Amino acid sequence: MIINKLNLKNFGRFQNEELILKQGINVIYGENESGKSTIHSFLQSMLFGMKRLRGRASRTDTYNKYAPWEHAGWYEGAMTFSCGEKRFRLERNFQKNREEATLFCETDGELLSVKDGDLDMLLGNILEVVYCNTVSVGQAKSTTQEGLYKELRDYLAEFQGSGDMSFDPEKAVEILKQKRKYQEKQQESATRKKEKEEERLAYEISHEQEEILNLKQKQQELQHQAANLAREECQMPREIPGRKGLLLLAIAGFLVFSLLSIFGKTPWYIALLCAVFLAVVCLLPLFLPGTAKSSAKDKAQQNHTGRVKIQERLSMLEENLRERQRKLENLQEEYEEARENRGEILAARKEIQSLLEAEQRIREAAARMQKKTGGTLQKKLSQIFCSLTKGKYQQVILDEDFHIHLNQGGKLLALHQVSFGTIEQVYLALRLACGGILCQEEELPLVLDETFAMYDDKRLFSTLRWIYEHYSQVLIFSCHKREIQALESMGIPFHLVELQKQEV
């Protein structure tokens, strides 16, 4: 890709500002506050769009930082670039709620779609995070050796050998850990639920067993009562003679004793007394109150009624017992099923095991990729850094944790043992090496924003020579003329874009 023209229609301090760029080295020179960083951010926003943050972070995000100084409702820009043999024009409206992008091929007149990924294809499907960590080098975020060294380590920790900076094994493992914790909670919840269900069924089974036992005891009591009534009925005496029988018996007795007094030797008064006594004994029960009501027949009727009622109660008890027994059997079956039913728990356990295996495989794969790509990166980084330092350092060593050591004449030096300028050279070489690995589909312009501020002349000359020989287009933003003078002294052609500082 070669960028031909940038048109800042209304972006930050710029209105209708056009910058013509050419193949090779372009130096965008201007004093501080002349808009170099604004142009750098404009280029990135044109290529990848502008993301807006939320909350307090939105106050200092790119959108608000480079909002137009005038005509706030007008916030847009355009750029012209070439890919292969074709020339394209990209236009963007950055205004919130009206964001849109138009991509047009000027060569054949075709209207392309940014939304459908046509621009991504032209950029070699590179991600913005890769762009920012390789071919686009912003101003140093840290001015101390320790801070820059930490930035290097953080950047290397992000770089895994997948060929895609968006892949982060640690984040992937963390996601799996969160899923595993969720499944562990699910397993714990299912276990508690299962235990509660088993406790409930066990309690209901115990309750039904007690009820059945009580019903059987009542059944035995009623059966015992029925047996006693039957026994009493068998032992009950014959029925007492009725009124007519007693009257006939009294008359017969009187006649017998009267005949004895007439024809026998028994005195008449004795026979009369005996006859009267027999009559009184026989007839007295007929005149006593309630005697007839308490007859054997009434007693037998009462016993029969009692036994019928007991039998009815026994029938109800037996029906209740059968219902209770069926319920008990059902509860026992449910209890056994509940004990054997571990499907939800086993499913969660299986998922946990799968997640653990996935975590392990990701770590192993990351280690293999890191080792493999670490070797490729180390080789490429060593070649670039050796060229930049004119052979002073023969090799850059990356250990398994991507810590950097420099090989100088057989002596290994850690970054904290070398100068700040050397560290910045390593940082640049690392970006260039990563860019060579990750940006293979389409070569993008190399953008350097105040990158050489800490370089001495020797480092500056060697670096400018190398990037001139290896990149089709380079954009150097600088507030110094050192780069211009160095390029002129080495006879390297370049295109100069001078920015004028806006008077306040």
Short mmCIF file of N, CA and C in Angstrom, two decimals, residues 159-299:
data_model
loop_
_atom_site.label_atom_id
_atom_site.label_comp_id
_atom_site.label_asym_id
_atom_site.label_seq_id
_atom_site.Cartn_x
_atom_site.Cartn_y
_atom_site.Cartn_z
N PHE A 159 2.64 -11.08 22.38
CA PHE A 159 2.93 -11.71 21.08
C PHE A 159 3.06 -13.21 21.25
N GLN A 160 2.09 -13.96 20.75
CA GLN A 160 2.14 -15.42 20.76
C GLN A 160 2.28 -15.87 19.31
N GLY A 161 2.70 -17.06 19.14
CA GLY A 161 3.04 -17.53 17.80
C GLY A 161 1.89 -17.93 16.93
N SER A 162 0.72 -17.41 17.14
CA SER A 162 -0.41 -17.79 16.30
C SER A 162 -0.44 -17.02 15.00
N GLY A 163 0.39 -15.99 14.90
CA GLY A 163 0.32 -15.15 13.72
C GLY A 163 -0.80 -14.13 13.80
N ASP A 164 -1.41 -14.01 14.96
CA ASP A 164 -2.53 -13.09 15.14
C ASP A 164 -2.44 -12.50 16.52
N MET A 165 -2.19 -11.19 16.58
CA MET A 165 -2.01 -10.57 17.89
C MET A 165 -3.29 -10.58 18.71
N SER A 166 -4.42 -10.87 18.06
CA SER A 166 -5.68 -10.89 18.80
C SER A 166 -5.82 -12.16 19.62
N PHE A 167 -4.97 -13.16 19.36
CA PHE A 167 -5.05 -14.41 20.11
C PHE A 167 -4.20 -14.29 21.36
N ASP A 168 -4.81 -14.41 22.50
CA ASP A 168 -4.12 -14.32 23.78
C ASP A 168 -4.44 -15.56 24.60
N PRO A 169 -3.50 -16.51 24.67
CA PRO A 169 -3.78 -17.76 25.41
C PRO A 169 -4.17 -17.52 26.85
N GLU A 170 -3.56 -16.54 27.50
CA GLU A 170 -3.88 -16.29 28.90
C GLU A 170 -5.34 -15.84 29.04
N LYS A 171 -5.79 -14.99 28.12
CA LYS A 171 -7.19 -14.57 28.16
C LYS A 171 -8.10 -15.75 27.85
N ALA A 172 -7.67 -16.59 26.90
CA ALA A 172 -8.48 -17.77 26.57
C ALA A 172 -8.58 -18.70 27.77
N VAL A 173 -7.46 -18.90 28.45
CA VAL A 173 -7.46 -19.75 29.64
C VAL A 173 -8.33 -19.13 30.73
N GLU A 174 -8.27 -17.81 30.87
CA GLU A 174 -9.08 -17.13 31.88
C GLU A 174 -10.57 -17.31 31.59
N ILE A 175 -10.94 -17.23 30.31
CA ILE A 175 -12.33 -17.45 29.93
C ILE A 175 -12.76 -18.87 30.29
N LEU A 176 -11.88 -19.83 30.01
CA LEU A 176 -12.18 -21.22 30.35
C LEU A 176 -12.29 -21.40 31.86
N LYS A 177 -11.45 -20.69 32.60
CA LYS A 177 -11.52 -20.77 34.07
C LYS A 177 -12.86 -20.26 34.57
N GLN A 178 -13.32 -19.15 34.00
CA GLN A 178 -14.61 -18.60 34.40
C GLN A 178 -15.74 -19.58 34.08
N LYS A 179 -15.65 -20.21 32.91
CA LYS A 179 -16.65 -21.21 32.56
C LYS A 179 -16.58 -22.40 33.50
N ARG A 180 -15.36 -22.78 33.87
CA ARG A 180 -15.20 -23.92 34.78
C ARG A 180 -15.77 -23.59 36.15
N LYS A 181 -15.54 -22.37 36.63
CA LYS A 181 -16.11 -21.97 37.91
C LYS A 181 -17.63 -22.00 37.87
N TYR A 182 -18.18 -21.58 36.73
CA TYR A 182 -19.64 -21.62 36.58
C TYR A 182 -20.13 -23.06 36.64
N GLN A 183 -19.45 -23.97 35.94
CA GLN A 183 -19.85 -25.37 35.95
C GLN A 183 -19.67 -25.99 37.34
N GLU A 184 -18.64 -25.57 38.07
CA GLU A 184 -18.44 -26.06 39.43
C GLU A 184 -19.60 -25.62 40.33
N LYS A 185 -20.05 -24.37 40.12
CA LYS A 185 -21.21 -23.90 40.88
C LYS A 185 -22.45 -24.69 40.50
N GLN A 186 -22.58 -24.99 39.20
CA GLN A 186 -23.71 -25.78 38.74
C GLN A 186 -23.67 -27.17 39.36
N GLN A 187 -22.47 -27.75 39.43
CA GLN A 187 -22.34 -29.07 40.02
C GLN A 187 -22.69 -29.04 41.51
N GLU A 188 -22.18 -28.02 42.19
CA GLU A 188 -22.48 -27.87 43.62
C GLU A 188 -23.97 -27.67 43.84
N SER A 189 -24.59 -26.84 42.99
CA SER A 189 -26.03 -26.61 43.11
C SER A 189 -26.82 -27.89 42.85
N ALA A 190 -26.41 -28.65 41.81
CA ALA A 190 -27.10 -29.90 41.50
C ALA A 190 -26.94 -30.92 42.62
N THR A 191 -25.76 -30.93 43.24
CA THR A 191 -25.51 -31.86 44.35
C THR A 191 -26.40 -31.51 45.54
N ARG A 192 -26.47 -30.20 45.87
CA ARG A 192 -27.33 -29.78 46.98
C ARG A 192 -28.79 -30.09 46.69
N LYS A 193 -29.20 -29.84 45.45
CA LYS A 193 -30.58 -30.13 45.05
C LYS A 193 -30.88 -31.61 45.18
N LYS A 194 -29.94 -32.44 44.75
CA LYS A 194 -30.11 -33.89 44.83
C LYS A 194 -30.18 -34.34 46.29
N GLU A 195 -29.30 -33.80 47.13
CA GLU A 195 -29.31 -34.17 48.54
C GLU A 195 -30.62 -33.76 49.21
N LYS A 196 -31.11 -32.57 48.88
CA LYS A 196 -32.39 -32.11 49.46
C LYS A 196 -33.54 -33.01 49.01
N GLU A 197 -33.51 -33.40 47.74
CA GLU A 197 -34.57 -34.27 47.23
C GLU A 197 -34.53 -35.63 47.92
N GLU A 198 -33.32 -36.16 48.13
CA GLU A 198 -33.19 -37.44 48.83
C GLU A 198 -33.65 -37.32 50.27
N GLU A 199 -33.30 -36.20 50.93
CA GLU A 199 -33.74 -35.98 52.31
C GLU A 199 -35.27 -35.90 52.38
N ARG A 200 -35.87 -35.18 51.42
CA ARG A 200 -37.34 -35.06 51.40
C ARG A 200 -38.00 -36.42 51.23
N LEU A 201 -37.51 -37.20 50.28
CA LEU A 201 -38.10 -38.52 50.04
C LEU A 201 -37.89 -39.44 51.23
N ALA A 202 -36.70 -39.38 51.84
CA ALA A 202 -36.43 -40.22 53.01
C ALA A 202 -37.38 -39.86 54.16
N TYR A 203 -37.63 -38.55 54.34
CA TYR A 203 -38.55 -38.12 55.40
C TYR A 203 -39.96 -38.62 55.11
N GLU A 204 -40.43 -38.48 53.86
CA GLU A 204 -41.77 -38.92 53.51
C GLU A 204 -41.90 -40.43 53.64
N ILE A 205 -40.86 -41.17 53.29
CA ILE A 205 -40.88 -42.63 53.44
C ILE A 205 -41.01 -43.00 54.92
N SER A 206 -40.21 -42.33 55.77
CA SER A 206 -40.27 -42.59 57.21
C SER A 206 -41.65 -42.27 57.76
N HIS A 207 -42.23 -41.15 57.27
CA HIS A 207 -43.56 -40.74 57.73
C HIS A 207 -44.61 -41.78 57.33
N GLU A 208 -44.55 -42.25 56.09
CA GLU A 208 -45.51 -43.25 55.63
C GLU A 208 -45.35 -44.56 56.39
N GLN A 209 -44.14 -44.94 56.68
CA GLN A 209 -43.91 -46.16 57.44
C GLN A 209 -44.51 -46.06 58.85
N GLU A 210 -44.37 -44.91 59.48
CA GLU A 210 -44.97 -44.70 60.80
C GLU A 210 -46.49 -44.75 60.71
N GLU A 211 -47.07 -44.12 59.67
CA GLU A 211 -48.52 -44.13 59.51
C GLU A 211 -49.03 -45.56 59.29
N ILE A 212 -48.31 -46.31 58.47
CA ILE A 212 -48.71 -47.71 58.22
C ILE A 212 -48.65 -48.52 59.51
N LEU A 213 -47.64 -48.31 60.32
CA LEU A 213 -47.50 -49.02 61.58
C LEU A 213 -48.66 -48.66 62.51
N ASN A 214 -49.03 -47.37 62.57
CA ASN A 214 -50.15 -46.94 63.41
C ASN A 214 -51.47 -47.56 62.94
N LEU A 215 -51.66 -47.59 61.63
CA LEU A 215 -52.88 -48.19 61.08
C LEU A 215 -52.96 -49.68 61.38
N LYS A 216 -51.83 -50.36 61.32
CA LYS A 216 -51.82 -51.79 61.63
C LYS A 216 -52.13 -52.03 63.11
N GLN A 217 -51.64 -51.16 63.97
CA GLN A 217 -51.95 -51.28 65.39
C GLN A 217 -53.45 -51.07 65.63
N LYS A 218 -54.06 -50.07 64.97
CA LYS A 218 -55.51 -49.84 65.11
C LYS A 218 -56.28 -51.03 64.56
N GLN A 219 -55.77 -51.59 63.46
CA GLN A 219 -56.41 -52.76 62.86
C GLN A 219 -56.42 -53.93 63.85
N GLN A 220 -55.31 -54.15 64.51
CA GLN A 220 -55.22 -55.23 65.49
C GLN A 220 -56.17 -54.98 66.66
N GLU A 221 -56.25 -53.73 67.11
CA GLU A 221 -57.16 -53.40 68.22
C GLU A 221 -58.62 -53.67 67.83
N LEU A 222 -59.00 -53.25 66.64
CA LEU A 222 -60.38 -53.47 66.20
C LEU A 222 -60.67 -54.97 66.02
N GLN A 223 -59.70 -55.69 65.48
CA GLN A 223 -59.88 -57.14 65.33
C GLN A 223 -60.04 -57.80 66.69
N HIS A 224 -59.30 -57.32 67.68
CA HIS A 224 -59.41 -57.86 69.04
C HIS A 224 -60.79 -57.54 69.63
N GLN A 225 -61.29 -56.31 69.41
CA GLN A 225 -62.63 -55.95 69.89
C GLN A 225 -63.71 -56.81 69.25
N ALA A 226 -63.59 -57.06 67.95
CA ALA A 226 -64.57 -57.90 67.24
C ALA A 226 -64.55 -59.32 67.78
N ALA A 227 -63.39 -59.84 68.08
CA ALA A 227 -63.27 -61.20 68.63
C ALA A 227 -63.93 -61.28 70.02
N ASN A 228 -63.76 -60.25 70.84
CA ASN A 228 -64.37 -60.24 72.17
C ASN A 228 -65.90 -60.23 72.07
N LEU A 229 -66.43 -59.45 71.15
CA LEU A 229 -67.88 -59.40 70.98
C LEU A 229 -68.43 -60.76 70.52
N ALA A 230 -67.69 -61.39 69.63
CA ALA A 230 -68.14 -62.71 69.16
C ALA A 230 -68.11 -63.72 70.30
N ARG A 231 -67.08 -63.62 71.13
CA ARG A 231 -66.95 -64.54 72.27
C ARG A 231 -68.09 -64.32 73.26
N GLU A 232 -68.44 -63.09 73.55
CA GLU A 232 -69.55 -62.78 74.47
C GLU A 232 -70.88 -63.32 73.94
N GLU A 233 -71.06 -63.21 72.62
CA GLU A 233 -72.30 -63.66 72.02
C GLU A 233 -72.44 -65.18 72.14
N CYS A 234 -71.32 -65.88 72.04
CA CYS A 234 -71.37 -67.35 72.17
C CYS A 234 -71.68 -67.76 73.62
N GLN A 235 -71.17 -66.99 74.57
CA GLN A 235 -71.36 -67.33 75.97
C GLN A 235 -72.69 -66.80 76.54
N MET A 236 -73.48 -66.09 75.81
CA MET A 236 -74.71 -65.47 76.30
C MET A 236 -75.77 -66.56 76.56
N PRO A 237 -76.55 -66.62 77.78
CA PRO A 237 -77.58 -67.63 78.11
C PRO A 237 -78.77 -67.50 77.19
N ARG A 238 -79.59 -68.59 77.24
CA ARG A 238 -80.78 -68.60 76.40
C ARG A 238 -81.72 -67.45 76.80
N GLU A 239 -82.64 -67.19 75.95
CA GLU A 239 -83.55 -66.06 76.16
C GLU A 239 -84.50 -66.33 77.33
N ILE A 240 -84.69 -65.40 78.20
CA ILE A 240 -85.62 -65.51 79.34
C ILE A 240 -87.03 -65.62 78.82
N PRO A 241 -87.94 -66.54 79.42
CA PRO A 241 -89.32 -66.70 78.93
C PRO A 241 -90.06 -65.38 78.95
N GLY A 242 -90.96 -65.25 78.02
CA GLY A 242 -91.74 -64.03 77.93
C GLY A 242 -92.85 -63.97 78.97
N ARG A 243 -93.75 -62.98 78.87
CA ARG A 243 -94.81 -62.77 79.85
C ARG A 243 -95.81 -63.93 79.86
N LYS A 244 -96.21 -64.42 78.68
CA LYS A 244 -97.21 -65.51 78.63
C LYS A 244 -96.64 -66.78 79.24
N GLY A 245 -95.38 -67.06 78.99
CA GLY A 245 -94.78 -68.28 79.55
C GLY A 245 -94.74 -68.24 81.06
N LEU A 246 -94.33 -67.08 81.61
CA LEU A 246 -94.26 -66.95 83.07
C LEU A 246 -95.66 -67.08 83.68
N LEU A 247 -96.68 -66.51 83.03
CA LEU A 247 -98.05 -66.58 83.56
C LEU A 247 -98.55 -68.03 83.56
N LEU A 248 -98.32 -68.77 82.50
CA LEU A 248 -98.74 -70.18 82.43
C LEU A 248 -98.01 -71.02 83.49
N LEU A 249 -96.72 -70.69 83.67
CA LEU A 249 -95.94 -71.42 84.68
C LEU A 249 -96.51 -71.17 86.07
N ALA A 250 -96.87 -69.91 86.35
CA ALA A 250 -97.44 -69.60 87.68
C ALA A 250 -98.77 -70.32 87.88
N ILE A 251 -99.65 -70.33 86.86
CA ILE A 251 -100.97 -71.03 86.97
C ILE A 251 -100.76 -72.52 87.17
N ALA A 252 -99.84 -73.13 86.40
CA ALA A 252 -99.58 -74.57 86.53
C ALA A 252 -99.10 -74.91 87.92
N GLY A 253 -98.21 -74.08 88.49
CA GLY A 253 -97.69 -74.33 89.83
C GLY A 253 -98.80 -74.23 90.87
N PHE A 254 -99.71 -73.25 90.73
CA PHE A 254 -100.81 -73.09 91.68
C PHE A 254 -101.72 -74.31 91.65
N LEU A 255 -102.02 -74.81 90.44
CA LEU A 255 -102.90 -75.99 90.32
C LEU A 255 -102.25 -77.21 90.94
N VAL A 256 -100.94 -77.37 90.70
CA VAL A 256 -100.24 -78.55 91.26
C VAL A 256 -100.32 -78.53 92.77
N PHE A 257 -100.00 -77.45 93.40
CA PHE A 257 -100.03 -77.39 94.88
C PHE A 257 -101.45 -77.48 95.41
N SER A 258 -102.44 -76.98 94.62
CA SER A 258 -103.85 -77.13 95.07
C SER A 258 -104.27 -78.59 95.07
N LEU A 259 -103.93 -79.33 94.07
CA LEU A 259 -104.24 -80.76 94.00
C LEU A 259 -103.55 -81.52 95.12
N LEU A 260 -102.32 -81.16 95.42
CA LEU A 260 -101.60 -81.83 96.50
C LEU A 260 -102.31 -81.61 97.85
N SER A 261 -102.88 -80.43 98.04
CA SER A 261 -103.56 -80.15 99.31
C SER A 261 -104.88 -80.87 99.42
N ILE A 262 -105.53 -81.14 98.25
CA ILE A 262 -106.82 -81.81 98.26
C ILE A 262 -106.64 -83.31 98.40
N PHE A 263 -105.75 -83.87 97.55
CA PHE A 263 -105.63 -85.32 97.52
C PHE A 263 -104.47 -85.84 98.39
N GLY A 264 -103.62 -84.98 98.80
CA GLY A 264 -102.46 -85.44 99.58
C GLY A 264 -102.62 -85.19 101.06
N LYS A 265 -101.54 -85.49 101.73
CA LYS A 265 -101.55 -85.31 103.17
C LYS A 265 -101.04 -83.94 103.57
N THR A 266 -100.67 -83.12 102.58
CA THR A 266 -100.12 -81.79 102.88
C THR A 266 -101.25 -80.88 103.34
N PRO A 267 -101.03 -80.17 104.43
CA PRO A 267 -102.07 -79.26 104.90
C PRO A 267 -102.35 -78.23 103.84
N TRP A 268 -103.65 -77.83 103.88
CA TRP A 268 -104.07 -76.91 102.81
C TRP A 268 -103.41 -75.58 102.87
N TYR A 269 -103.07 -75.09 103.99
CA TYR A 269 -102.48 -73.74 104.10
C TYR A 269 -101.04 -73.75 103.63
N ILE A 270 -100.36 -74.94 103.85
CA ILE A 270 -98.95 -75.03 103.39
C ILE A 270 -98.93 -75.05 101.87
N ALA A 271 -99.83 -75.84 101.30
CA ALA A 271 -99.90 -75.90 99.84
C ALA A 271 -100.25 -74.55 99.26
N LEU A 272 -101.17 -73.82 99.96
CA LEU A 272 -101.54 -72.50 99.46
C LEU A 272 -100.37 -71.55 99.49
N LEU A 273 -99.57 -71.57 100.57
CA LEU A 273 -98.39 -70.69 100.67
C LEU A 273 -97.38 -71.01 99.56
N CYS A 274 -97.16 -72.33 99.33
CA CYS A 274 -96.19 -72.72 98.28
C CYS A 274 -96.68 -72.27 96.90
N ALA A 275 -98.01 -72.42 96.67
CA ALA A 275 -98.53 -71.99 95.37
C ALA A 275 -98.42 -70.50 95.19
N VAL A 276 -98.73 -69.76 96.28
CA VAL A 276 -98.61 -68.29 96.19
C VAL A 276 -97.15 -67.88 95.97
N PHE A 277 -96.20 -68.51 96.68
CA PHE A 277 -94.77 -68.18 96.55
C PHE A 277 -94.29 -68.43 95.12
N LEU A 278 -94.71 -69.61 94.55
CA LEU A 278 -94.30 -69.93 93.18
C LEU A 278 -94.87 -68.91 92.21
N ALA A 279 -96.13 -68.50 92.43
CA ALA A 279 -96.74 -67.53 91.53
C ALA A 279 -96.03 -66.19 91.59
N VAL A 280 -95.69 -65.82 92.87
CA VAL A 280 -94.97 -64.53 93.03
C VAL A 280 -93.63 -64.58 92.34
N VAL A 281 -92.90 -65.71 92.54
CA VAL A 281 -91.55 -65.83 91.92
C VAL A 281 -91.65 -65.78 90.42
N CYS A 282 -92.64 -66.43 89.83
CA CYS A 282 -92.78 -66.49 88.38
C CYS A 282 -93.30 -65.18 87.79
N LEU A 283 -94.22 -64.54 88.53
CA LEU A 283 -94.86 -63.35 87.98
C LEU A 283 -94.14 -62.06 88.33
N LEU A 284 -93.25 -62.08 89.36
CA LEU A 284 -92.57 -60.84 89.78
C LEU A 284 -91.74 -60.21 88.65
N PRO A 285 -90.95 -60.99 87.87
CA PRO A 285 -90.16 -60.36 86.77
C PRO A 285 -91.01 -59.64 85.76
N LEU A 286 -92.30 -60.08 85.66
CA LEU A 286 -93.16 -59.43 84.67
C LEU A 286 -93.49 -58.00 85.05
N PHE A 287 -93.37 -57.70 86.33
CA PHE A 287 -93.76 -56.37 86.81
C PHE A 287 -92.57 -55.47 87.17
N LEU A 288 -91.32 -56.05 87.09
CA LEU A 288 -90.14 -55.20 87.37
C LEU A 288 -89.84 -54.32 86.15
N PRO A 289 -89.51 -52.97 86.31
CA PRO A 289 -89.27 -52.06 85.18
C PRO A 289 -87.98 -52.39 84.44
N GLY A 290 -87.96 -52.36 83.03
CA GLY A 290 -86.76 -52.53 82.20
C GLY A 290 -86.33 -53.95 82.05
N THR A 291 -86.93 -54.86 82.61
CA THR A 291 -86.48 -56.24 82.54
C THR A 291 -86.59 -56.77 81.14
N ALA A 292 -87.66 -56.45 80.46
CA ALA A 292 -87.88 -56.93 79.10
C ALA A 292 -86.90 -56.29 78.13
N LYS A 293 -86.62 -55.03 78.39
CA LYS A 293 -85.69 -54.32 77.49
C LYS A 293 -84.29 -54.87 77.54
N SER A 294 -83.93 -55.50 78.70
CA SER A 294 -82.56 -56.03 78.87
C SER A 294 -82.51 -57.50 78.55
N SER A 295 -83.31 -57.87 77.68
CA SER A 295 -83.37 -59.30 77.34
C SER A 295 -82.13 -59.71 76.56
N ALA A 296 -81.91 -61.00 76.46
CA ALA A 296 -80.77 -61.56 75.74
C ALA A 296 -80.82 -61.19 74.27
N LYS A 297 -82.06 -61.07 73.73
CA LYS A 297 -82.20 -60.72 72.33
C LYS A 297 -81.66 -59.33 72.05
N ASP A 298 -81.96 -58.38 72.98
CA ASP A 298 -81.45 -57.02 72.81
C ASP A 298 -79.92 -56.99 72.90
N LYS A 299 -79.42 -57.75 73.83
CA LYS A 299 -77.96 -57.81 73.98
C LYS A 299 -77.29 -58.37 72.74
#
